[in-house]
Each structure stands twice: as structure tokens, then as C-alpha cells.
PDB file of C-alpha atoms in Angstrom:
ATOM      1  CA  UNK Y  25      13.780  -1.505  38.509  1.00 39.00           C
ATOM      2  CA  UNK Y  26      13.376  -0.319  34.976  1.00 49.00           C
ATOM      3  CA  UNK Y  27      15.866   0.929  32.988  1.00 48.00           C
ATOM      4  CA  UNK Y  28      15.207   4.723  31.273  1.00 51.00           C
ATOM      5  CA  UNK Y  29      15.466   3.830  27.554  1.00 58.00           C
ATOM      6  CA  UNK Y  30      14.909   6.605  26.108  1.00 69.00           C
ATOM      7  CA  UNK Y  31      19.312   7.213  25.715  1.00 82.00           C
ATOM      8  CA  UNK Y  32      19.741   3.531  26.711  1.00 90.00           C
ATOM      9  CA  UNK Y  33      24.123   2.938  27.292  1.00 94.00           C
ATOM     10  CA  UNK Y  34      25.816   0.790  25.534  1.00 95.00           C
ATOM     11  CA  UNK Y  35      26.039  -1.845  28.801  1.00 95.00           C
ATOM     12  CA  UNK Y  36      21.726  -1.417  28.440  1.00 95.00           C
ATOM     13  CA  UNK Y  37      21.744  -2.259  24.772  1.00 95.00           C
ATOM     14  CA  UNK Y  38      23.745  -5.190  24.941  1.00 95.00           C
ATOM     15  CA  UNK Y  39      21.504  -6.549  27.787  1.00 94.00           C
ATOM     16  CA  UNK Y  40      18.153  -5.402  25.831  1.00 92.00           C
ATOM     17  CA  UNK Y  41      19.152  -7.555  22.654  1.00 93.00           C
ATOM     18  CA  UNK Y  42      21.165 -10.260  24.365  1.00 94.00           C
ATOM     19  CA  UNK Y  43      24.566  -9.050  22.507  1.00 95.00           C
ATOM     20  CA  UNK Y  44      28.254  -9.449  24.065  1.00 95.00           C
ATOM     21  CA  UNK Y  45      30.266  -6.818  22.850  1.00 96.00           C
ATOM     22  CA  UNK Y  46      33.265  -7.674  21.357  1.00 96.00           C
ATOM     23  CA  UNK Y  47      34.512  -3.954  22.238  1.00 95.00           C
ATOM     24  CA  UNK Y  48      36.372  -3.486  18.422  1.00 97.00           C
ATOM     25  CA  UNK Y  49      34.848  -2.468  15.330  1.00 97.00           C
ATOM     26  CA  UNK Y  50      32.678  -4.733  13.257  1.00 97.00           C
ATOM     27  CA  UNK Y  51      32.397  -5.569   9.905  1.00 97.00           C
ATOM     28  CA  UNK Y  52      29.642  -5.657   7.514  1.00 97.00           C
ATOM     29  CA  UNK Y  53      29.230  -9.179   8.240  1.00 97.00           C
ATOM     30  CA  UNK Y  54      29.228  -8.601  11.444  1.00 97.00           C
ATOM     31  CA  UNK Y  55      26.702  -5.987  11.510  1.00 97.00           C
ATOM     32  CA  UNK Y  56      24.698  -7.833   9.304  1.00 97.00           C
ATOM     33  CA  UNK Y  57      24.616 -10.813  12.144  1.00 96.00           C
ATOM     34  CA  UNK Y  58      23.581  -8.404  14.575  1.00 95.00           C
ATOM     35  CA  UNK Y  59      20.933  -7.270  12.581  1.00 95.00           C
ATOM     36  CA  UNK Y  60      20.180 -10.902  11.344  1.00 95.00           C
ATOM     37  CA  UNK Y  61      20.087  -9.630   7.983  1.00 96.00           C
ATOM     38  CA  UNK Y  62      22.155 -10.396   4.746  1.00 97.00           C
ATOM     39  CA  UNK Y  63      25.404  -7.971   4.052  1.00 96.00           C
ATOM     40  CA  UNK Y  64      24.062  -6.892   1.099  1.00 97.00           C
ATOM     41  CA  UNK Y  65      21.073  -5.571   2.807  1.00 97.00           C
ATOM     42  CA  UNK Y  66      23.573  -3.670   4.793  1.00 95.00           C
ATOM     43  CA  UNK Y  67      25.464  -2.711   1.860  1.00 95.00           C
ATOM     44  CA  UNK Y  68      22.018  -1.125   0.439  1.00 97.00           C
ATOM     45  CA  UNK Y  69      21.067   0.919   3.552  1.00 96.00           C
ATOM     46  CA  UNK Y  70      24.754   2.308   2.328  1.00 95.00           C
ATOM     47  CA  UNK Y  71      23.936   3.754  -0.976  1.00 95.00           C
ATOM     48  CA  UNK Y  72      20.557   5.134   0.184  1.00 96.00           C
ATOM     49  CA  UNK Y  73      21.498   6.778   3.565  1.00 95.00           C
ATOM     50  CA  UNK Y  74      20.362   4.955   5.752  1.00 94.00           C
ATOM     51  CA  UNK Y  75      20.653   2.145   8.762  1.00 94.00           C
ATOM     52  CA  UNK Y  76      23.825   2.421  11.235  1.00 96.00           C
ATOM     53  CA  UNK Y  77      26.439   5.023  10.865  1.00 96.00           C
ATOM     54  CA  UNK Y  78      29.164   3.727   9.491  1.00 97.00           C
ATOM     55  CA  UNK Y  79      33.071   4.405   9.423  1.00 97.00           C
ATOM     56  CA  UNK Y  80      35.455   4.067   5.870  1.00 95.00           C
ATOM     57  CA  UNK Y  81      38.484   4.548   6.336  1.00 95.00           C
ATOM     58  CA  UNK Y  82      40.231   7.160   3.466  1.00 96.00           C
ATOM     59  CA  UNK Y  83      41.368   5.291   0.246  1.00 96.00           C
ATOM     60  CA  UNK Y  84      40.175   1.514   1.201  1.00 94.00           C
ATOM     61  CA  UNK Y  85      37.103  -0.091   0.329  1.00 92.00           C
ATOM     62  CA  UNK Y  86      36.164  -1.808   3.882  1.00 94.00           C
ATOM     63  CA  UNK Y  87      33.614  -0.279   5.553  1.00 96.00           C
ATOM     64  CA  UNK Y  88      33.618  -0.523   9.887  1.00 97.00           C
ATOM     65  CA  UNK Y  89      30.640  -0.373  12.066  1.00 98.00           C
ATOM     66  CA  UNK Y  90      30.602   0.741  15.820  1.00 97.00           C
ATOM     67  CA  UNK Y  91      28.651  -1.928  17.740  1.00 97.00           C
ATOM     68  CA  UNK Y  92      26.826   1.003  19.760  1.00 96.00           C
ATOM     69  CA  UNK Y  93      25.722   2.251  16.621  1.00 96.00           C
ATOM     70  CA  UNK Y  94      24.405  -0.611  15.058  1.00 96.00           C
ATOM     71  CA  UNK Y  95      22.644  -1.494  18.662  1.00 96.00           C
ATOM     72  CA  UNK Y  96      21.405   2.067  18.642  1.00 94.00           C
ATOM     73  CA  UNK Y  97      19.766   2.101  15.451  1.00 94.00           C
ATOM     74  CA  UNK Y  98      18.203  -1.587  15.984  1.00 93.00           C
ATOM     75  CA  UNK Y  99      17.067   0.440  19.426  1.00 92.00           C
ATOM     76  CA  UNK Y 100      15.025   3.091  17.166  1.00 89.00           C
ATOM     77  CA  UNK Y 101      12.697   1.144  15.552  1.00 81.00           C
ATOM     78  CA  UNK Y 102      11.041   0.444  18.840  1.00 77.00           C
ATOM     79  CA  UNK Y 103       7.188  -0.299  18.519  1.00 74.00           C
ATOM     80  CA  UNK Y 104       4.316  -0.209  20.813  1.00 74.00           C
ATOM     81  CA  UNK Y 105       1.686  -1.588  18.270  1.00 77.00           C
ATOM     82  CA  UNK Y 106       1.384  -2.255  14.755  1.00 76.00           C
ATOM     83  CA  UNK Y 107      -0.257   0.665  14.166  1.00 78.00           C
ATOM     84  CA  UNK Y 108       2.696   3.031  14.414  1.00 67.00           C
ATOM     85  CA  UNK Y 109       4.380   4.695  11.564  1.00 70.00           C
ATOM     86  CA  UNK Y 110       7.400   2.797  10.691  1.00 60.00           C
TER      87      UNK Y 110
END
């Protein structure tokens, strides 16, 4: 039976990208695993607006990322071909 992806749960993203939650928020690092690229890559996406929503809490400097979101926005840049717009 196929799963509808088109609002996949959290349970159906962590099975489509082989991920065990760790059900707490993640850091940059993290993030940046999940996403197998480097933090600083992460830390870009930042200053332009975009990649995974992101939480900071009020007068630190760390920055938090929900593990749905980060799934989630890996999730969006689903392909059929190469041919698609990016």
C-alpha cells in the first residue's frame, strides 16, 4: 500500500529518508547531518531566507531546528526527472 505523500507525517518522513527521530530539537549540526551538508551551508540558507524553518530563541545566538521541518523541506525538493524546475 502506498503512502499519500503529498502532507507525508512525521512517522512517513522518517521512514522515507531512513531517519530515527530523536523527538528534541536539533542543532545546526544536526540539521546539517540530516541534510548531509556542511553547517555553514545551513548557516547561509539563514541569511538568505531560505531552507528549514528555524527557531532562535530571544537574546542567544543558538539557532534550533524541528526535525519535521528539516524532513519536510528535504521532502519538497521531490523530483520526477531532471527536467523539472528546481
Amino acid at each position: 500500500m502506498e503512502t499519500d505523500m503529498t502532507d507525508p507525517s512525521f512517522s512517513d518522513l522518517c521512514e522515507l529518508f531512513g531517519y530515527t527521530p530523536k523527538n528534541r530539537p536539533i542543532s545546526t549540526q544536526e540539521a546539517a547531518e540530516i541534510l548531509d551538508v556542511h553547517f555553514m551551508t545551513l548557516e547561509a540558507y539563514r541569511a538568505r531566507g531560505e531552507g528549514p524553518r528555524f527557531f532562535q530563541p530571544p537574546g542567544t545566538r543558538r539557532v534550533w531546528y524541528a526535525e519535521v521541518d528539516v524532513l519536510r523541506w528535504l521532502a519538497s525538493s521531490e523530483k520526477r526527472n531532471t527536467s523539472e524546475a528546481a
